[in-house]
Amino acid sequence: MKILVAVKQVAALDEDFEIRADKKDVEEDFLLYDLNEWDDFSLEEAMKIKESTDTEVEVVVVSVGPDRVDESLRKCLAKGADRAIRVWDDAIEGSDSIVISRILAEVAKKEMPDMVFAGVQSSDQAFSATGISTAAYLNWPHAAVVADLQYKLGSSSAMIRRELEGGMLQEVEINCPAVLTIQLGINKPRYASLRGIKQAAAKPIEEVALSDIGLSAADVGAGSSMSRVRRMYIPAKGRAQMIEGTIAEQATKLIQIINEFKGA
Amino acid sequence: MNNPKEVTRILFENFHPQAIHLFYAFGYASIAVFIYGCYVQIRKYRRGKPDGSWGELLHRFIDMVKTMATHRTLVRRDKSAGRAHGLIFLGFVLLFIGTSTITLEYDIIEPLIGVRFWYGNFYLWFSLVLDLAGLGLIGGLIYMMYRRKWLHLPKLDYKRVDRQLGGADIDRSEYRREDWAFLWSFILIGVTGFILEATRLVWLSGRPSVWDYRIWSPVGALIAHIMKFVGFTPEGAGTLRLGLWWFHGLLSLTFIAFIPYTKIKHIFTAAASLMFKDPLAGRRLPRVPDEQKVAGYKTITDLTWKNLLHLDACTKCGRCQEACPANAVGAPLSPRDVILSLREFANHTLNAKELPKEAELDIHGKDIGQVFMETLWSCRTCLACVEICPVAIEHVPIIVQMRRNLVEAGEMDPLLEKTLQTIHKTGNSFGESKRKRASWVKELPFRIKDARLEPVDFLWFVGDYASFDPRNQKVTQGFARLMKKAGVDFGLLFEGELNAGNDVRRVGEEGLYEYLATANIQSLDDCQFKSIVTTDPHSYNTIRNEYPDFGGTYEIQHYSTVVKKLIEDGRLPLAKKLNYKVTFHDPCHLGRFNKGYDAPRDILKMLGCELVEMGRTKDNSFCCGAGGGRIWIPDPVGIEKPSQNRMKEAAVIEGLQIFVVSCPKDLTMFEDALKTSGYEGKFIVRELIELIDECMEYDFPEKEIAEEKMVVETHSVI
Ligand code: SF4
Ligand code: SF4
């Protein structure tokens, strides 16, 4: 039995950041990298399955990204993942989430897992598309925003609860293998102690090139993507004003402002 | 004098040879049982991990003898108990030496080489000294009985504080019974010894070599006269003596046999514990070897032999529990309970011939003898327990080692977990950007050197709270002004500084600590400076005591020492005197950890303040509750916080105006506690730096108006 967990190293903004000269991203110096918060939960869900049984369950984490991503993968290994795979080629730079999911799908085809978990979304880009499009490339059943998972090892289906808008839950039976995107709060992710992370350095991180999964530079990158970043900027700040005084005074002031706006 | 050779004590006179053999048989049996007991105990200790405390044995031994001879640690904070114990101790030692002397002559020297020495003057002095020793022993024991029965001391109540009522092992009454059995059997040995002496005198009152010298055993003589007065004949006394002789003898031999199995073993374990005392216990925590798989203590065999020895040395005196701030506010922690739980656990699992299975050795959990997670997380690593323990038990290293294991397993408060992740990510516990670490300098009217770029005399290690907490930044700026005014050449690491790691280490996140410490050491090594100075006692402690283990040995001073010298040297002229009535709270990490009691007090005096001490002061200072990472764990609502408890103590001081602290965390904790404990308006909390700052006249070009304002505020509250 094998579970593939797709993870991402996300960027967080430092205070007082600057936009890159080409205006397409934030200057790298001002970014702090860490494992995507959702991925803590999807990895934990996989680990829970692994630890609930005596049968051999292999948890493999996979990520698409440059060298620096190894740090986040090591954190996953420290939490108990058995193996890590990192796919990279400079040509991948600029790929949108659909292209990334194509890469992940190719890895999944090679690994042949019984389940694929991904986070609902990444905290930096927030596309919420990668997990689901991976399912599309694999042509597997999928469920998004999973808040509860009941899965018996080796069973051909799983019971899940999906979170809908307005606090509603939807209970779904899904055929396996499947791709699930996992929601925050589904479990309590474990802590990866720093010693654990250091010791995980001994576990292997397999570096995979495009050719290893049957892709070429032409299949990836901005050129093969259906969306491209044109510009990144800080929007002009809106104005806000506190209206003070009694209710009547406030109302008068408000009417005055509205009239000014209309008149202008 | 009669023939001196005749002036001695008869041994075995009128005894049948069989009776003597029987007595010797008992004697050997008792020694055998004793030796077997010792063997089992030593086997238990040897099941622990190695410990590096073997160095300087002679030095250690001398220290131990000094401590025991003066009873220094026993009379501390409990004079009567200490003195009573002193009497028992002295009595026991002398009587033991006495008995051994007799054995030496009678069983060894005389049969072997035919020499005798136990007669004449030597015998008479011997007899007098032992009589007085016996008297002291009985006096001490009687006081201990009185203390147990009538003083109702909370610290002698062994009821566990870390368990809920109704738990299986809550009342620990077997310890109480053991205490009483010990006291009674010991006192019986003493009393029968004296009566025995008296019966011998009455019995042999016809012999001048005995009766004429009775005054050399005054207690026995007194009883002998009473016996004669009530009509004892020599024959009657002889008969009584025989029965009593056997009773006394067998009781004493049984007592000896019982030593390794009962609390009496503290004679040896306490001595050994004192001998292997680590003066840096808790100040410098043990490293985790890189190759060790899991950090910290999970099973009882993870403890070192020294830890296991400590467990057996505890005499249940309760001084640690009495001093413990966590215990004072009703948290489920008593340092004594931790030690006793583990002792019970060790005796249960490690006394057997075969070691039980690994799973049965787990010391974490809710079963009898296991330590609760809540208990471990309640500790503030303030060292109050280690400081006062009369037998040098080191609780804190054990507690932290156990926490290391909890951290590895992720068993901690979610907020604490978040903070640790934050510190890893940003290098500070506030989760602020590294770039903002020195943002407080912007408001100063002068420039501060970057020690990474140019050499300085003093490298100022600021620490997280002093750097990021807005209230503490005011103090930090104050210290910068003082240094500038005094013309000190100083600089900062700016964003090169990371959290010093003191509290991270005490939480038990050793990996993170190693990361922080090595990163800081690297930054420090890249700078040129003569000494480090800091206003943060936590950073002070770890840099001073723990960085050397990681290759960073620096001279470091707490600001109080530096400023005291600057004032004395006239480099910080005091423009005015303060007439405040103040009290001073010793920060754990400055006071108890590093013995920095005097400098802050000296400064207060130089400023003109009237210093009134609180009840718990200096080495008995009461932790504000922030230590050991507890500042990152919310205190349970509804129960008193240690900081509030402290406010209550300060409020007792008539006319108190200022509660002076000298630690950033203290300032935060106590300003908060002042509000929540309802003393706001009665007195205020101030950093010592702020008081010094108040006495200064600055002539920096700008921003003086802001300063004025702060001073005015200070006044208006008072
Ligand atoms: S270190 Fe302080 S809080 Fe911890 S057990 Fe000892 S006295 Fe109590
Ligand atoms: S640990 Fe030390 S201070 Fe605490 S009860 Fe035992 S002997 Fe006394």
mmCIF file of C-alpha atoms and ligand atoms in Angstrom, chain B residues 155 310-311 313-321 334-337 339-340 343 385-386 388-395, ligand 2:
data_model
loop_
_atom_site.group_PDB
_atom_site.id
_atom_site.type_symbol
_atom_site.label_atom_id
_atom_site.label_comp_id
_atom_site.label_asym_id
_atom_site.label_seq_id
_atom_site.Cartn_x
_atom_site.Cartn_y
_atom_site.Cartn_z
ATOM 1 C CA LYS B 155 5.626 20.359 53.887
ATOM 2 C CA HIS B 310 19.166 11.370 43.540
ATOM 3 C CA LEU B 311 15.817 9.628 43.623
ATOM 4 C CA ALA B 313 18.590 10.523 48.370
ATOM 5 C CA CYS B 314 15.342 12.432 48.862
ATOM 6 C CA THR B 315 14.402 12.590 52.510
ATOM 7 C CA LYS B 316 10.942 13.971 51.764
ATOM 8 C CA CYS B 317 11.725 17.091 53.767
ATOM 9 C CA GLY B 318 9.407 19.086 51.511
ATOM 10 C CA ARG B 319 11.595 22.160 51.271
ATOM 11 C CA CYS B 320 11.509 22.019 47.495
ATOM 12 C CA GLN B 321 7.749 21.789 47.462
ATOM 13 C CA SER B 334 5.579 19.302 43.378
ATOM 14 C CA PRO B 335 9.261 18.686 42.765
ATOM 15 C CA ARG B 336 9.217 16.200 45.628
ATOM 16 C CA ASP B 337 6.393 14.245 44.013
ATOM 17 C CA ILE B 339 11.310 12.614 42.621
ATOM 18 C CA LEU B 340 9.242 10.225 44.711
ATOM 19 C CA ARG B 343 11.843 6.594 42.925
ATOM 20 C CA CYS B 385 13.847 23.416 44.293
ATOM 21 C CA VAL B 386 17.433 22.664 43.338
ATOM 22 C CA ILE B 388 17.053 24.560 48.638
ATOM 23 C CA CYS B 389 17.318 20.786 48.495
ATOM 24 C CA PRO B 390 19.531 19.917 51.467
ATOM 25 C CA VAL B 391 20.859 16.816 49.770
ATOM 26 C CA ALA B 392 21.638 18.415 46.396
ATOM 27 C CA ILE B 393 18.982 16.714 44.344
ATOM 28 C CA GLU B 394 18.821 18.167 40.837
ATOM 29 C CA HIS B 395 15.176 18.159 39.823
HETATM 30 S S1 SF4 C 2 13.921 16.651 46.860
HETATM 31 FE FE1 SF4 C 2 15.302 17.523 48.372
HETATM 32 S S2 SF4 C 2 14.169 19.311 49.121
HETATM 33 FE FE2 SF4 C 2 12.695 18.045 48.059
HETATM 34 S S3 SF4 C 2 11.811 16.752 49.621
HETATM 35 FE FE3 SF4 C 2 13.492 15.597 48.749
HETATM 36 S S4 SF4 C 2 15.232 16.070 50.017
HETATM 37 FE FE4 SF4 C 2 13.692 17.613 50.477
#
